[in-house]
CSV table of C-alpha atoms in Angstrom, one decimal:
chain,number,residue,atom,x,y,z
A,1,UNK,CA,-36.8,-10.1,177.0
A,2,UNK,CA,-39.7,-7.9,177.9
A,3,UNK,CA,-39.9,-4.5,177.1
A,4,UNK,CA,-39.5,-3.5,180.8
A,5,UNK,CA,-36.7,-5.2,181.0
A,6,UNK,CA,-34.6,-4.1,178.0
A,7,UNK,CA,-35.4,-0.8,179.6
A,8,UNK,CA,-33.2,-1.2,182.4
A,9,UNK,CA,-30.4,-1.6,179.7
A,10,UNK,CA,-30.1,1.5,178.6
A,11,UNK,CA,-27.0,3.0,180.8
A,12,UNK,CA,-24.9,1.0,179.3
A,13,UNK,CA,-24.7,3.2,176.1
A,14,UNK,CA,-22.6,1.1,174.2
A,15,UNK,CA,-19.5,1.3,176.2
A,16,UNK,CA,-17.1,-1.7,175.2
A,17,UNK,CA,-15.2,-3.8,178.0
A,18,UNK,CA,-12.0,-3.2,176.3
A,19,UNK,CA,-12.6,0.6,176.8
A,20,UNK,CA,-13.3,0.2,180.4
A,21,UNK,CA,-9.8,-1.6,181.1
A,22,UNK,CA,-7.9,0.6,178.7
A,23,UNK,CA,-9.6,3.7,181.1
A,24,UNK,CA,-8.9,1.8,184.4
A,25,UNK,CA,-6.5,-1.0,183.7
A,26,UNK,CA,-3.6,-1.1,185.6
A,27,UNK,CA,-0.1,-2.0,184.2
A,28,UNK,CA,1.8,-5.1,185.1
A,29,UNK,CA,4.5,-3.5,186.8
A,30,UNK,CA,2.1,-1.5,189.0
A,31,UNK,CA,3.4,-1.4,193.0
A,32,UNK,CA,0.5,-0.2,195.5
A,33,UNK,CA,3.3,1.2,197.8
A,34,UNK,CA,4.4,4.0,194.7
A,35,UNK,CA,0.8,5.1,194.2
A,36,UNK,CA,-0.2,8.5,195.8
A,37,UNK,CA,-1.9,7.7,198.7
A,38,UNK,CA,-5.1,9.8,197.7
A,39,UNK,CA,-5.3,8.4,194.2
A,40,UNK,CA,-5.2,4.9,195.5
A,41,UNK,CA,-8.4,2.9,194.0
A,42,UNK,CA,-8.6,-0.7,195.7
A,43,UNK,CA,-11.7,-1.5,194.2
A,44,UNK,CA,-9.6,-1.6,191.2
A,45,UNK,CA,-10.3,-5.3,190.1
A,46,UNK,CA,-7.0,-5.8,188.9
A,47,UNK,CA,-5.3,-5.4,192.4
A,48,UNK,CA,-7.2,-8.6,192.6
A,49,UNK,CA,-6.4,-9.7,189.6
A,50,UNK,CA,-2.6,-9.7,190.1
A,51,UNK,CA,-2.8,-10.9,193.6
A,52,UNK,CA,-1.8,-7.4,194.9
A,53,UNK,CA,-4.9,-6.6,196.9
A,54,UNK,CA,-3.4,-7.5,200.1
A,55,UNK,CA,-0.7,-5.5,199.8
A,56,UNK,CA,-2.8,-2.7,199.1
A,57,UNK,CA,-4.9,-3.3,202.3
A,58,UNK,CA,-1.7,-3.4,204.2
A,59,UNK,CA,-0.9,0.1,203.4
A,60,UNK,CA,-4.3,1.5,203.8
A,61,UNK,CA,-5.0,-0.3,207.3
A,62,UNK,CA,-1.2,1.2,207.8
A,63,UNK,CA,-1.8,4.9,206.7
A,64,UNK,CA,-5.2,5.6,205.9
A,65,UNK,CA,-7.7,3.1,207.6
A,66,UNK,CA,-10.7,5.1,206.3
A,67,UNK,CA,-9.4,6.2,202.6
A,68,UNK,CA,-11.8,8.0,200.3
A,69,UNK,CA,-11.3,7.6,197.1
A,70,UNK,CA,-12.6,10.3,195.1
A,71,UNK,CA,-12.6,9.3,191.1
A,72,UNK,CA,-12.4,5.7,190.1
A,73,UNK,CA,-14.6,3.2,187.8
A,74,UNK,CA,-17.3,2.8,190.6
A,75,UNK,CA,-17.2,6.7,191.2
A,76,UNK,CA,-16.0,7.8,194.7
A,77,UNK,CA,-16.4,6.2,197.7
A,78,UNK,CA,-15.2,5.2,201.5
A,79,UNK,CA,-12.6,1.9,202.3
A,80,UNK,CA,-13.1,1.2,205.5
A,81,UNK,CA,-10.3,-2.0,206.4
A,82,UNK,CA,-9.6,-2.1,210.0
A,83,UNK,CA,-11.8,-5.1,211.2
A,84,UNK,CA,-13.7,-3.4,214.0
A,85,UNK,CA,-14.9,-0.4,211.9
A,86,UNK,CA,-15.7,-2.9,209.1
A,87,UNK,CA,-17.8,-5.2,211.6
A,88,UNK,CA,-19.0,-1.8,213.2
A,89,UNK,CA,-20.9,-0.8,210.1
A,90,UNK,CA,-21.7,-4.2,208.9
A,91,UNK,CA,-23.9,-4.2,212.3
A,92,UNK,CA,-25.3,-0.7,211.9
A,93,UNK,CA,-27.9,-1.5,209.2
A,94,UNK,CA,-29.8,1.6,210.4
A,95,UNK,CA,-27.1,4.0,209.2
A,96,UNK,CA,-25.6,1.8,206.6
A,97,UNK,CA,-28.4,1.2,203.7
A,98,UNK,CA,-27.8,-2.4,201.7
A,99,UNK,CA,-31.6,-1.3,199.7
A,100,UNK,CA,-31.1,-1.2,195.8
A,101,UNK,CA,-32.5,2.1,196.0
A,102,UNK,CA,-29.7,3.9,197.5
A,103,UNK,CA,-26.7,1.7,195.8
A,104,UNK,CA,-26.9,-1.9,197.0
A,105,UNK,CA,-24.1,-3.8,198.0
A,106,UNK,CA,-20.8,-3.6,195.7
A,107,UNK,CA,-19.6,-0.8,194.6
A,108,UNK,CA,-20.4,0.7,191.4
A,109,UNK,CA,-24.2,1.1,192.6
A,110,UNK,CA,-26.0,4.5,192.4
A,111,UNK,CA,-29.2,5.3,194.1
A,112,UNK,CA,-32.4,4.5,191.8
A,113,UNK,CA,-35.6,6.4,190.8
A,114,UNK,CA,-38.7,4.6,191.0
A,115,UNK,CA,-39.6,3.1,188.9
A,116,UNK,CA,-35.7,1.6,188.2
A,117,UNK,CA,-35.1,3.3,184.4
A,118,UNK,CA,-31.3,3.9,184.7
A,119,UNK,CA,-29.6,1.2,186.1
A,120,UNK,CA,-30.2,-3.1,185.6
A,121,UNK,CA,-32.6,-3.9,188.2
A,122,UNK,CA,-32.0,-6.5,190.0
A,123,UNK,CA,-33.6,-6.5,193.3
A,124,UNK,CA,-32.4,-9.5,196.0
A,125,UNK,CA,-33.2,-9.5,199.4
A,126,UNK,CA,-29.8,-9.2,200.6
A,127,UNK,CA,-30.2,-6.1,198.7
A,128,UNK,CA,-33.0,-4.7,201.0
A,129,UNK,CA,-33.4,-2.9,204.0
A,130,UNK,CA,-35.9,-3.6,206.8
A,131,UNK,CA,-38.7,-4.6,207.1
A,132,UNK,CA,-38.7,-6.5,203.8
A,133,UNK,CA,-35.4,-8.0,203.5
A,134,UNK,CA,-36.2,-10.3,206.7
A,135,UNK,CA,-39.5,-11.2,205.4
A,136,UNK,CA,-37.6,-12.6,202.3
A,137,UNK,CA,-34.8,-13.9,204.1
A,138,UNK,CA,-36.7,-16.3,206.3
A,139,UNK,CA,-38.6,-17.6,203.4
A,140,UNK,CA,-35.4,-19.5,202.3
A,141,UNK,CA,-34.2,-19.6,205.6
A,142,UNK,CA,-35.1,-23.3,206.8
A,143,UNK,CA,-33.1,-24.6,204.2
A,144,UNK,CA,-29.8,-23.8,205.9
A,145,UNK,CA,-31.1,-25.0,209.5
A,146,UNK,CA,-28.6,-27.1,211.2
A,147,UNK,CA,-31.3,-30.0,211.2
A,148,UNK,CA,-32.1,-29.3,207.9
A,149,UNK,CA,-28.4,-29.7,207.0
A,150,UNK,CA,-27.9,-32.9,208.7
A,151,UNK,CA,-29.6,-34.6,205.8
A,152,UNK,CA,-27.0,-33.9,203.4
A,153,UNK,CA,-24.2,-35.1,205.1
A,154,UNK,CA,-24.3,-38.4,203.7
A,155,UNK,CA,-24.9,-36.7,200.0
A,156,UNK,CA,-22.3,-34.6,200.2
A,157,UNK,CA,-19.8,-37.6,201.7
A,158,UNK,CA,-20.8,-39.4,198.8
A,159,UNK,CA,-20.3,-37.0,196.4
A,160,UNK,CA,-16.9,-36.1,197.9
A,161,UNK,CA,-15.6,-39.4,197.8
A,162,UNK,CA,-16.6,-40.5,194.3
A,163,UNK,CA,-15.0,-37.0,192.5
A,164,UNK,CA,-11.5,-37.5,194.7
A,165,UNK,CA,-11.7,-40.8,193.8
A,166,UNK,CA,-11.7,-40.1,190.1
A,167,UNK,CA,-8.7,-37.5,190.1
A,168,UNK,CA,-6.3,-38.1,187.6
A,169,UNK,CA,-3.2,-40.3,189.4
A,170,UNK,CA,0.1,-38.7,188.8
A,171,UNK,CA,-0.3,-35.9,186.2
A,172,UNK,CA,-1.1,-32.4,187.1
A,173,UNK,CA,-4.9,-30.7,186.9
A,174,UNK,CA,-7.0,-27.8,188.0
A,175,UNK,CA,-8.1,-28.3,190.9
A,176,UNK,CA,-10.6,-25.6,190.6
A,177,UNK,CA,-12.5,-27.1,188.1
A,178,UNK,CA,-12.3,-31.0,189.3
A,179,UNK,CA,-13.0,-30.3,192.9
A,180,UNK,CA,-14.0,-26.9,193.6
A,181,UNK,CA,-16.1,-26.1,190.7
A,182,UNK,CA,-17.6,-30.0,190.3
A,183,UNK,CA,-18.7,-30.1,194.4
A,184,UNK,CA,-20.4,-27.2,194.8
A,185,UNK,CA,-22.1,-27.4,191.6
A,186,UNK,CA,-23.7,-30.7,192.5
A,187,UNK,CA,-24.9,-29.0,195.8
A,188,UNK,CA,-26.2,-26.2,194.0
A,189,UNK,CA,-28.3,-28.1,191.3
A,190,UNK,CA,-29.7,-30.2,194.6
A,191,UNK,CA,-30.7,-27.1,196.5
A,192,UNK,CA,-33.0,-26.1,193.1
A,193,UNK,CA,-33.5,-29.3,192.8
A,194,UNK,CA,-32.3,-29.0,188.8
A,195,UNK,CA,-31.0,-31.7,186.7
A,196,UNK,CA,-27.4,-32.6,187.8
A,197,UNK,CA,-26.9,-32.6,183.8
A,198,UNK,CA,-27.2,-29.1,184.3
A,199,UNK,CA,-25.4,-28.3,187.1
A,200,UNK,CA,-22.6,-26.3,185.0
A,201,UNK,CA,-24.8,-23.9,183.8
A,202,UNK,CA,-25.9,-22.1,187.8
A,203,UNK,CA,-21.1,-22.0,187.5
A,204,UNK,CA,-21.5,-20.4,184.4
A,205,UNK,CA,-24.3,-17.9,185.2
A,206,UNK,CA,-22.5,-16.8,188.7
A,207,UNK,CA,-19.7,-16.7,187.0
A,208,UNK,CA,-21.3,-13.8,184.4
A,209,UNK,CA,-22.1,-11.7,187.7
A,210,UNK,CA,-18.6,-11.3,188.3
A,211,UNK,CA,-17.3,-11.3,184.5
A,212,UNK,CA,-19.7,-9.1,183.1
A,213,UNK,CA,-17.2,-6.2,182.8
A,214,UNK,CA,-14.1,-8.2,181.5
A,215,UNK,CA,-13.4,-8.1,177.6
A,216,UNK,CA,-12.2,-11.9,178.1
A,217,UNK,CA,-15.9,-12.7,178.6
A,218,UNK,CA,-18.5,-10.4,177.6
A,219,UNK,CA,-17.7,-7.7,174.4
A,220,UNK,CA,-19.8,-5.2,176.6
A,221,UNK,CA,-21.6,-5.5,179.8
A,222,UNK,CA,-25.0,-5.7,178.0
A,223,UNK,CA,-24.1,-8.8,176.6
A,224,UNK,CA,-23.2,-10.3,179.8
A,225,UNK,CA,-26.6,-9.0,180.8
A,226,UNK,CA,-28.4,-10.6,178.3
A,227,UNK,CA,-26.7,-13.8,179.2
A,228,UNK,CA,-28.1,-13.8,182.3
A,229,UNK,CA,-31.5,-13.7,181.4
A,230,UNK,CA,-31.3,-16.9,180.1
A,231,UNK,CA,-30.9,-17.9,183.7
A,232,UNK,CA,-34.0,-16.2,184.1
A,233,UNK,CA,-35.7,-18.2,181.1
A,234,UNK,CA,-34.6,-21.4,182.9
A,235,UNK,CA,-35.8,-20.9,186.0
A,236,UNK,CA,-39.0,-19.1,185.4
A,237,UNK,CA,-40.4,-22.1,183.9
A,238,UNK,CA,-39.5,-24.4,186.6
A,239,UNK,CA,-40.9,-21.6,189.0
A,240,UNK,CA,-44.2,-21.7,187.1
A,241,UNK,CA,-44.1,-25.1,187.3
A,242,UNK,CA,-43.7,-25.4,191.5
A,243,UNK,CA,-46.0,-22.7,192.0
A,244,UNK,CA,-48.8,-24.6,189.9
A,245,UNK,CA,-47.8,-27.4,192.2
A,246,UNK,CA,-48.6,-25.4,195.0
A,247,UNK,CA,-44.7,-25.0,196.0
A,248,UNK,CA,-44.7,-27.7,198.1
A,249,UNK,CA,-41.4,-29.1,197.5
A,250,UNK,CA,-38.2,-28.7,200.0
A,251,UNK,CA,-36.0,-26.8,197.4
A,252,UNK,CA,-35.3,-23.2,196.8
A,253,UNK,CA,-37.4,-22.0,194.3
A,254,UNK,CA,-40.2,-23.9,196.0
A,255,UNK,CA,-39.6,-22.6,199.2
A,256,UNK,CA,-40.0,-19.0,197.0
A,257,UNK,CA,-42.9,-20.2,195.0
A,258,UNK,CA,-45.3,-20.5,198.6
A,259,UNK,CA,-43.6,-17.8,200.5
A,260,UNK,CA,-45.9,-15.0,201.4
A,261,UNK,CA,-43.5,-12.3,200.3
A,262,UNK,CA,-41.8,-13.8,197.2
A,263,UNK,CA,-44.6,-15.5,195.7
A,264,UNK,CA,-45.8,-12.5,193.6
A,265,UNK,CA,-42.0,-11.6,192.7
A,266,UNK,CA,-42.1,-9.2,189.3
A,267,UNK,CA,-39.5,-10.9,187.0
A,268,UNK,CA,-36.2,-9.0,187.7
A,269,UNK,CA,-36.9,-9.4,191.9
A,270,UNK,CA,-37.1,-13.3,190.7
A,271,UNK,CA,-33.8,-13.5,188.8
A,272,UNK,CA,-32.0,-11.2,191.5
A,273,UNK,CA,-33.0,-13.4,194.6
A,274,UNK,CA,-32.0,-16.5,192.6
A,275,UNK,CA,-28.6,-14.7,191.4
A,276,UNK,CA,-28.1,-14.2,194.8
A,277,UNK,CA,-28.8,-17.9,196.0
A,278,UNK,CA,-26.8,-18.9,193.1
A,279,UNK,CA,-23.6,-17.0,194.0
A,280,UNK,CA,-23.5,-17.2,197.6
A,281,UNK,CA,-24.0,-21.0,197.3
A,282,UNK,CA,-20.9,-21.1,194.9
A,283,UNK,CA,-18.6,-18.3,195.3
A,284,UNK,CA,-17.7,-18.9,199.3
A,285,UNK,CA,-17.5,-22.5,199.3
A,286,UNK,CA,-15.8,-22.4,195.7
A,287,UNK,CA,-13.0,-20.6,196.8
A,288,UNK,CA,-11.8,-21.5,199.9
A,289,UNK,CA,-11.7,-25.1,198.5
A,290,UNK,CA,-9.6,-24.0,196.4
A,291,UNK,CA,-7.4,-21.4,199.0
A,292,UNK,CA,-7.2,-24.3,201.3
A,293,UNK,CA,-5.0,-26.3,198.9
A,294,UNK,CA,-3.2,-22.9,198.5
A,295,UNK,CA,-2.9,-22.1,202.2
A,296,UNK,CA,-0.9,-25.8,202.7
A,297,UNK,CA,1.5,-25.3,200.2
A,298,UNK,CA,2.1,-22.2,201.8
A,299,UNK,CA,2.4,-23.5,204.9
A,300,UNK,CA,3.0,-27.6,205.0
A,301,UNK,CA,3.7,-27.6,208.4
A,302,UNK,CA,-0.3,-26.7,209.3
A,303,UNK,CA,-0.9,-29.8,206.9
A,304,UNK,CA,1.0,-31.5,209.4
A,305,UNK,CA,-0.4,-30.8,212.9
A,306,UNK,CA,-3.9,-32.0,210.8
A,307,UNK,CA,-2.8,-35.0,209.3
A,308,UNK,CA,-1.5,-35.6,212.8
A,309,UNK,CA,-5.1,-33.9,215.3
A,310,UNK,CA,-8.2,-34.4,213.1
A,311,UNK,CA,-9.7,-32.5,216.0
A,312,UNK,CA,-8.3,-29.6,214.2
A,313,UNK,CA,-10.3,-29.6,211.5
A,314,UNK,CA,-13.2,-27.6,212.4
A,315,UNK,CA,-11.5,-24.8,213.7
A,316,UNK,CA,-8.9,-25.1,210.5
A,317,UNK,CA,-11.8,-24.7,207.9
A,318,UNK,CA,-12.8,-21.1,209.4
A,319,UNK,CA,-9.2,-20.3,209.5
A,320,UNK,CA,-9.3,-21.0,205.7
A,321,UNK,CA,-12.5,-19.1,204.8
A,322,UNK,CA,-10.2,-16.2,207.1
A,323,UNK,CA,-7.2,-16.7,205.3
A,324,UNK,CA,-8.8,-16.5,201.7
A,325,UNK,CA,-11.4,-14.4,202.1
A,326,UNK,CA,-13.4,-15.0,199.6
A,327,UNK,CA,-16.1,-12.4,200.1
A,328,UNK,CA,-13.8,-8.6,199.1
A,329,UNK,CA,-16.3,-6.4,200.1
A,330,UNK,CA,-19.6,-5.1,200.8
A,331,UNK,CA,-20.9,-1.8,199.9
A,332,UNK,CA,-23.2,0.4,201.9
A,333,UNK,CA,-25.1,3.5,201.7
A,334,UNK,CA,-24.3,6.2,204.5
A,335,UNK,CA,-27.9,7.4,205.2
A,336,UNK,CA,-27.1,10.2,207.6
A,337,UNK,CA,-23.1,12.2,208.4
A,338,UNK,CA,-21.4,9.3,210.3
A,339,UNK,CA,-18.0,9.6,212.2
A,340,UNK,CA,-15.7,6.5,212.1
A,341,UNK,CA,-12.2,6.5,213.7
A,342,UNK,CA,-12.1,10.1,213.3
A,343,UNK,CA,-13.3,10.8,209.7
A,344,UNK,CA,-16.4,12.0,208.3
A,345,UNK,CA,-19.2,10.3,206.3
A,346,UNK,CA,-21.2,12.0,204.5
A,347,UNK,CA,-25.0,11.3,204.3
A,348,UNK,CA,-25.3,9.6,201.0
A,349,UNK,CA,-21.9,8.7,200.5
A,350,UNK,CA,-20.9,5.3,199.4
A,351,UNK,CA,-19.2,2.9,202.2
A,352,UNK,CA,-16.7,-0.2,201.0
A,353,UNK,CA,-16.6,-2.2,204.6
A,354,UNK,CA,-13.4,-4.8,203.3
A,355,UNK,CA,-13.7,-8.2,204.6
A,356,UNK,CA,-10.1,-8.8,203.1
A,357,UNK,CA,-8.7,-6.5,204.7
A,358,UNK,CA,-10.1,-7.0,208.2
A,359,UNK,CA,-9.7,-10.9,208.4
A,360,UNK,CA,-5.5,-9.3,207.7
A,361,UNK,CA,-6.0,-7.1,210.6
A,362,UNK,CA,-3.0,-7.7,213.1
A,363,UNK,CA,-5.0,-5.7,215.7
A,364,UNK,CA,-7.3,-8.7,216.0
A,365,UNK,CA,-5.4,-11.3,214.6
A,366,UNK,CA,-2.0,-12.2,215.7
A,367,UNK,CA,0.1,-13.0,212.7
A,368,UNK,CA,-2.7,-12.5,210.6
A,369,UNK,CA,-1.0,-13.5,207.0
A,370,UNK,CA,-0.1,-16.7,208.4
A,371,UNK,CA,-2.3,-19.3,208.3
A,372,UNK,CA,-3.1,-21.0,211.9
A,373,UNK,CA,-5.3,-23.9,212.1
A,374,UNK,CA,-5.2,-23.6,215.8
A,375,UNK,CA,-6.0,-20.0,216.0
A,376,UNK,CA,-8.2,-19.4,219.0
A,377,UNK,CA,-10.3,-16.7,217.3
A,378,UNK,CA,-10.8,-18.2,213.8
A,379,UNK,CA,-14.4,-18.6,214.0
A,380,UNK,CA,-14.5,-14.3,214.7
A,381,UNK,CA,-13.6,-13.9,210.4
A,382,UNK,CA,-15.6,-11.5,208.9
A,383,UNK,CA,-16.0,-13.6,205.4
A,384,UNK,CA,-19.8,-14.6,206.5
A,385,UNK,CA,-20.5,-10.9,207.2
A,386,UNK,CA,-22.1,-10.0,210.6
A,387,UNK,CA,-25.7,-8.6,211.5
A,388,UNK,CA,-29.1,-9.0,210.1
A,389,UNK,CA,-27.2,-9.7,206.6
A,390,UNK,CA,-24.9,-12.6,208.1
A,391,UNK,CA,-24.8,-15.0,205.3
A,392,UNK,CA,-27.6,-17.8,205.3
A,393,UNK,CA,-25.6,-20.8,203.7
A,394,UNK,CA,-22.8,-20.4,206.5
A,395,UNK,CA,-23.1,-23.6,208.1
A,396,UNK,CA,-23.4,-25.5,204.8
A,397,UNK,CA,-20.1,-23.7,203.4
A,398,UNK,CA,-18.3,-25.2,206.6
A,399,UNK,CA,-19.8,-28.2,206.4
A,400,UNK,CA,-18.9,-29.1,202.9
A,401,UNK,CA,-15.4,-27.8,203.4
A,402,UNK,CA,-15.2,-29.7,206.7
A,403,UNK,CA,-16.5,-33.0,204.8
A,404,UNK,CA,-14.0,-32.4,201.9
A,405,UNK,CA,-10.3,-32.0,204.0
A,406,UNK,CA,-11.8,-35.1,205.7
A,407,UNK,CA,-11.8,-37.2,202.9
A,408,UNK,CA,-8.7,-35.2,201.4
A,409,UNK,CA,-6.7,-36.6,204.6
A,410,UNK,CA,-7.7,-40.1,204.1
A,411,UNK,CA,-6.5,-40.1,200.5
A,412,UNK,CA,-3.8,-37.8,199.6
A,413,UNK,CA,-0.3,-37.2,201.6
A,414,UNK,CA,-0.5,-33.7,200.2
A,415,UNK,CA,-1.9,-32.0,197.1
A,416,UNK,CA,1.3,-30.1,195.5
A,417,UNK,CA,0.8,-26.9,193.0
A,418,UNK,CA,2.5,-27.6,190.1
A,419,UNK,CA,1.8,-24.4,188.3
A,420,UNK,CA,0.7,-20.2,188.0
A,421,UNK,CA,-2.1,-19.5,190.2
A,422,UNK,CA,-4.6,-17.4,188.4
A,423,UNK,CA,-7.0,-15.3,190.4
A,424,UNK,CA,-10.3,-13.4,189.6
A,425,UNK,CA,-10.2,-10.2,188.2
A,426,UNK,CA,-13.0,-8.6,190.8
A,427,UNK,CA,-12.7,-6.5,193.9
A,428,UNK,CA,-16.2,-8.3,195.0
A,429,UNK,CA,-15.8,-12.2,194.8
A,430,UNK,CA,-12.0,-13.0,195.9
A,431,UNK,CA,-11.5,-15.8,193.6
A,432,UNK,CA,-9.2,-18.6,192.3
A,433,UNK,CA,-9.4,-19.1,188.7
A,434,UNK,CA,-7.0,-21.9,187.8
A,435,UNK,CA,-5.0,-24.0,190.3
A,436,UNK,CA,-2.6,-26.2,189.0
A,437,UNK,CA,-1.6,-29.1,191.5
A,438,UNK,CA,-0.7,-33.2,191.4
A,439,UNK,CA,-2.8,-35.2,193.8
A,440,UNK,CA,-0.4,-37.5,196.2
A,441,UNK,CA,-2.0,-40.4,197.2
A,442,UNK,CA,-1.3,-42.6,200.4
């Protein structure tokens, strides 16, 4: 690691993981609806952690639709949850700052000096404000074209067909890591076009983004840090290699290696733009294969009207990627006083727009908790964002979740959870961790 970029390490100041949860851990008896309404924290990760986030967004969207919370482990800050404020904002990029500079976009970030000496640095374009996060943005941009797309289909079949194929017959499994975890890791290693031998290692490296404060994973957040700049190791030589090449390749890091306004990336705007490609190709696509299988043994009778109309099936994968909501939040920057729905923000304050919470709105959704596969307004969720940072891989998420429920309806008569259902502990990424089930075939 360079000297610049051990640097950017020093905030940490030795402060273990354990300390952090002993400081904001919450217990295991811990009901959202007994907390003082003013000292309610939902960025709290382990609201998330203990499947209790949605309760706590019920309340809020209830009694306090824009809460400020003024002390907690990513300092104070704004929830907005009501889904036309959070779409509202996510819109306003003029008001609302995503830049690094002033914060980024989850919570926790504080506004940066130049040059970045008190914070890790890791600029991404969906971390930028205009004009430069568009420049960036369109540089990768032509890999998610619908036409571009269409030449995967057949991959992705394949690839679908051969891993459901192979499940174990009869004895239970995590789903998460057989399916979830195995499908979108093969699409992520063909997007860099990277060994599929190494396709585990882009899981493992998102997965450090969203573990690096969890004393399960990391001792200290400096050592989850320090993991992921062997991500940076990895792909800076085969980013030296593809620009020697001249870039001209149809993968991702060629498609940075030739663009006019990522070519000359400094070393931490590299690792933070492929982070960034990494996670948003795994996280949504991840887990709503995995809240899918969830959402059905909630409610069989959805499985039914599928296995019955295959028509459904586009409109039932965005009412999954609504109903899990894999995407918590976003975080912006208030860059001048604001009023929303009759509160206050202040120039500079920080701004948690909660996708969760608004895809759970019953003001725009009728029955929102349930899931619907023939809800009319399924394709209005908010878990793609809206606006200028409206997430690029969008129609290869649905298209890969589409493909899969395809093939699961041709197989399987259902796919039963057998077990605990463990989630992530993060307020950010609204993950499954383990998902115990027994395949049924026809």
């Amino acid at each position: 690691m360079s000297t610049e970029q051990e640097g950017n390490l020093n905030y940490i100041d030795n402060i273990s993981n354990s300390e952090l949860r002993a400081k904001w851990g919450l217990p295991d008896d811990i009901d959202p609806y007994k907390v003082e309404l003013e000292e309610l924290n939902p960025a709290n990760n382990d609201w998330f952690g203990k499947n209790l986030d949605l309760d706590v967004f019920k309340r809020l969207r209830d009694e306090s639709p824009i809460h400020y919370t003024e002390d907690s482990q990513a300092g104070s800050y704004w929830s907005v949850t009501k889904y036309d404020d959070v779409k509202a904002i996510d819109m306003d990029h003029k008001r609302f700052s995503s830049d690094i500079m002033n914060g980024g976009i989850r919570l926790g970030g504080q506004p940066l000096a130049e040059p970045p000496d008190a914070i890790f640095h890791l600029p991404m374009f969906i971390m930028q404000d205009q004009p430069k996060h568009t420049g960036q943005r369109k540089v990768v941009a032509p890999m998610f074209t619908a036409s571009h797309l269409g030449n995967f289909e057949e991959l992705i079949r394949g690839r679908t067909q051969k891993v459901l194929d192979e499940l174990p017959d009869g004895e239970s499994f995590n789903w998460v890591d057989k399916v979830s975890i195995e499908l979108t890791s093969r699409m992520l290693a063909t997007l860099f076009d990277v060994p599929q031998e190494d396709r585990l290692k882009l899981i493992h490296w998102s997965d450090t983004v969203e573990r690096i404060t969890d004393p399960d994973y990391f001792e200290t957040p400096e050592e989850g840090f320090q993991e992921l700049w062997k991500c940076f190791e990895y792909f800076n030589s085969i980013w030296e290699e593809r620009k020697a090449s001249g870039g001209n390749g149809n993968d991702l890091i060629s498609m940075l290696a030739r663009g006019e306004t990522t070519k000359d990336m400094t070393p931490n705007e590299f690792l933070g733009n492929v982070i960034l490609l990494i996670v948003a190709g795994n996280d949504t696509t991840r887990n709503s294969m995995s809240g899918g299988i969830k959402a059905f043994n909630q409610y069989p009778d959805q499985l039914k009207k599928v296995q019955t109309n295959r028509e459904l099936i586009g409109n039932m994968v965005s009412e999954i990627i609504r109903w899990q909501s894999p995407v918590g939040h976003m975080c912006r920057t208030a860059m001048e006083d604001v009023e929303v729905n009759g509160k206050t923000i202040k120039k500079w304050d920080k701004v948690a727009i909660w996708y969760t919470s608004g895809n759970r709105d019953s003001d725009k959704f009728d029955d929102p908790h349930k899931l619907d596969i023939e809800r009319e307004d399924a394709r209005q969720h908010l878990s793609f964002g809206f606006g200028i940072h409206r997430c690029l891989g969008n129609r290869l998420a649905d298209l890969q979740l589409k493909i899969l429920w395809e093939e699961i309806l041709e197989r399987f008569e259902n796919i039963e959870i057998t077990g605990d259902t463990k989630y992530l502990n993060s307020s950010f990424i609204r993950g499954i961790t383990e998902l115990p089930v027994i395949a049924h075939r026809k």
